[in-house]
Amino acid sequence: MEQADQGAVRPDSITEVGEDAVMSVAVSPSVPTLTEEEQEELRDELLRVEDEVVTLSQVLAAKEKQVADIKRKLGITPLNELKQNISKSWQEVTTSTAYKKTSEGLSVAGQKATAAFTSMGSAISRKFEDVRSR
């Protein structure tokens, strides 16, 4: 890992962890009473796990930076990704059963509406011809 990346911490992680935080935690009455030795072991384990979380967050941040650099080198921009995501989503929508049924229903309704308007238009035209011929 690069030296510059070691200080990076993800914004959603806890920034202040340490022995002070561990010591300030009050023992809940529902927790079984632990011996002083067990408490010390748990505090040590907590500190180790918190350190691991910080390390993993730093590694993740470095990997995210690496992904961004690779995408930039490949010419993959956020706009291109958005276009691809929208295209893929639209394709998934248009191939769904619900979309197909809705599309078929609207097509039938459109055909019926067209036939009705054509019929009504013809009837109105005949009426006007009848009125003109009288």
CSV table of C-alpha atoms in Angstrom, one decimal:
chain,number,residue,atom,x,y,z
A,1,MET,CA,0.0,0.0,0.0
A,2,GLU,CA,1.2,3.5,-0.8
A,3,GLN,CA,2.3,5.8,2.0
A,4,ALA,CA,-0.2,8.5,1.0
A,5,ASP,CA,-3.1,6.0,1.3
A,6,GLN,CA,-2.3,4.9,4.8
A,7,GLY,CA,-3.9,8.1,6.3
A,8,ALA,CA,-7.1,7.8,4.2
A,9,VAL,CA,-10.2,6.9,6.2
A,10,ARG,CA,-13.6,6.5,4.7
A,11,PRO,CA,-16.0,9.3,5.7
A,12,ASP,CA,-18.6,6.8,6.9
A,13,SER,CA,-16.3,5.1,9.4
A,14,ILE,CA,-15.8,6.0,13.0
A,15,THR,CA,-12.9,8.4,13.1
A,16,GLU,CA,-12.2,8.3,16.8
A,17,VAL,CA,-11.6,4.9,18.2
A,18,GLY,CA,-9.2,3.8,20.8
A,19,GLU,CA,-8.6,2.9,24.4
A,20,ASP,CA,-10.5,6.0,25.7
A,21,ALA,CA,-13.7,4.9,23.9
A,22,VAL,CA,-13.3,1.4,25.2
A,23,MET,CA,-12.8,2.5,28.8
A,24,SER,CA,-15.8,4.9,28.7
A,25,VAL,CA,-18.2,2.1,27.8
A,26,ALA,CA,-20.4,1.3,30.8
A,27,VAL,CA,-21.3,-2.3,31.5
A,28,SER,CA,-24.9,-3.0,30.9
A,29,PRO,CA,-26.8,-4.6,33.7
A,30,SER,CA,-28.1,-7.4,31.3
A,31,VAL,CA,-24.5,-8.4,30.4
A,32,PRO,CA,-23.1,-11.2,32.7
A,33,THR,CA,-20.4,-10.0,35.0
A,34,LEU,CA,-17.0,-10.6,33.6
A,35,THR,CA,-13.8,-11.0,35.5
A,36,GLU,CA,-11.2,-8.3,35.2
A,37,GLU,CA,-9.1,-10.6,33.0
A,38,GLU,CA,-12.0,-11.3,30.6
A,39,GLN,CA,-12.8,-7.6,30.3
A,40,GLU,CA,-9.1,-6.9,29.5
A,41,GLU,CA,-9.1,-9.6,26.9
A,42,LEU,CA,-12.3,-8.3,25.3
A,43,ARG,CA,-10.9,-4.7,25.3
A,44,ASP,CA,-7.8,-6.0,23.6
A,45,GLU,CA,-9.8,-7.9,21.0
A,46,LEU,CA,-12.0,-4.8,20.4
A,47,LEU,CA,-9.0,-2.7,19.8
A,48,ARG,CA,-7.6,-5.3,17.3
A,49,VAL,CA,-10.8,-5.6,15.4
A,50,GLU,CA,-11.2,-1.8,15.3
A,51,ASP,CA,-7.6,-1.5,13.9
A,52,GLU,CA,-8.5,-4.2,11.3
A,53,VAL,CA,-11.6,-2.2,10.3
A,54,VAL,CA,-9.5,1.0,9.8
A,55,THR,CA,-7.0,-1.0,7.8
A,56,LEU,CA,-9.7,-2.6,5.6
A,57,SER,CA,-11.2,0.9,5.1
A,58,GLN,CA,-7.9,2.2,3.9
A,59,VAL,CA,-7.4,-0.8,1.6
A,60,LEU,CA,-10.9,-0.3,0.2
A,61,ALA,CA,-10.2,3.4,-0.4
A,62,ALA,CA,-7.0,2.5,-2.3
A,63,LYS,CA,-8.9,0.0,-4.4
A,64,GLU,CA,-11.6,2.5,-5.2
A,65,LYS,CA,-9.0,5.0,-6.3
A,66,GLN,CA,-7.4,2.2,-8.5
A,67,VAL,CA,-10.7,1.5,-10.1
A,68,ALA,CA,-11.3,5.2,-10.8
A,69,ASP,CA,-7.8,5.4,-12.4
A,70,ILE,CA,-8.3,2.4,-14.6
A,71,LYS,CA,-11.7,3.6,-15.7
A,72,ARG,CA,-10.2,7.0,-16.5
A,73,LYS,CA,-7.4,5.4,-18.6
A,74,LEU,CA,-10.1,3.3,-20.4
A,75,GLY,CA,-12.1,6.4,-21.1
A,76,ILE,CA,-15.0,5.2,-19.1
A,77,THR,CA,-16.7,8.4,-17.8
A,78,PRO,CA,-19.5,8.6,-15.3
A,79,LEU,CA,-21.8,9.8,-18.1
A,80,ASN,CA,-20.9,6.7,-20.2
A,81,GLU,CA,-21.6,4.5,-17.2
A,82,LEU,CA,-25.0,6.2,-16.7
A,83,LYS,CA,-25.9,5.8,-20.3
A,84,GLN,CA,-24.9,2.1,-20.2
A,85,ASN,CA,-26.9,1.6,-16.9
A,86,ILE,CA,-30.0,3.3,-18.4
A,87,SER,CA,-29.7,1.3,-21.6
A,88,LYS,CA,-29.4,-1.9,-19.7
A,89,SER,CA,-32.3,-1.0,-17.4
A,90,TRP,CA,-34.5,-0.1,-20.4
A,91,GLN,CA,-33.6,-3.4,-22.1
A,92,GLU,CA,-34.6,-5.2,-18.9
A,93,VAL,CA,-37.9,-3.3,-18.7
A,94,THR,CA,-38.8,-4.0,-22.4
A,95,THR,CA,-38.1,-7.7,-22.0
A,96,SER,CA,-40.2,-8.1,-18.9
A,97,THR,CA,-43.5,-9.9,-19.1
A,98,ALA,CA,-45.4,-6.9,-17.5
A,99,TYR,CA,-44.1,-4.6,-20.2
A,100,LYS,CA,-44.9,-7.0,-23.0
A,101,LYS,CA,-48.5,-7.4,-21.7
A,102,THR,CA,-49.0,-3.7,-21.2
A,103,SER,CA,-47.5,-3.0,-24.7
A,104,GLU,CA,-49.8,-5.5,-26.3
A,105,GLY,CA,-52.8,-4.1,-24.5
A,106,LEU,CA,-52.0,-0.6,-25.5
A,107,SER,CA,-51.4,-1.7,-29.0
A,108,VAL,CA,-54.9,-3.3,-29.2
A,109,ALA,CA,-56.5,-0.2,-27.5
A,110,GLY,CA,-54.7,2.0,-30.0
A,111,GLN,CA,-56.0,-0.1,-33.0
A,112,LYS,CA,-59.5,0.0,-31.6
A,113,ALA,CA,-59.3,3.8,-31.0
A,114,THR,CA,-58.0,4.3,-34.5
A,115,ALA,CA,-60.8,2.2,-36.0
A,116,ALA,CA,-63.4,4.1,-33.9
A,117,PHE,CA,-62.1,7.5,-35.0
A,118,THR,CA,-62.0,6.4,-38.6
A,119,SER,CA,-65.5,5.1,-38.4
A,120,MET,CA,-66.7,8.3,-36.6
A,121,GLY,CA,-64.9,10.4,-39.2
A,122,SER,CA,-66.6,8.6,-42.0
A,123,ALA,CA,-70.0,9.0,-40.4
A,124,ILE,CA,-69.4,12.7,-40.0
A,125,SER,CA,-68.3,13.0,-43.6
A,126,ARG,CA,-71.4,11.2,-44.8
A,127,LYS,CA,-73.6,13.6,-42.7
A,128,PHE,CA,-71.9,16.6,-44.2
A,129,GLU,CA,-72.4,15.2,-47.7
A,130,ASP,CA,-76.1,14.6,-46.9
A,131,VAL,CA,-76.5,18.1,-45.6
A,132,ARG,CA,-74.7,19.6,-48.7
A,133,SER,CA,-76.8,17.6,-51.1
A,134,ARG,CA,-80.1,18.8,-49.7
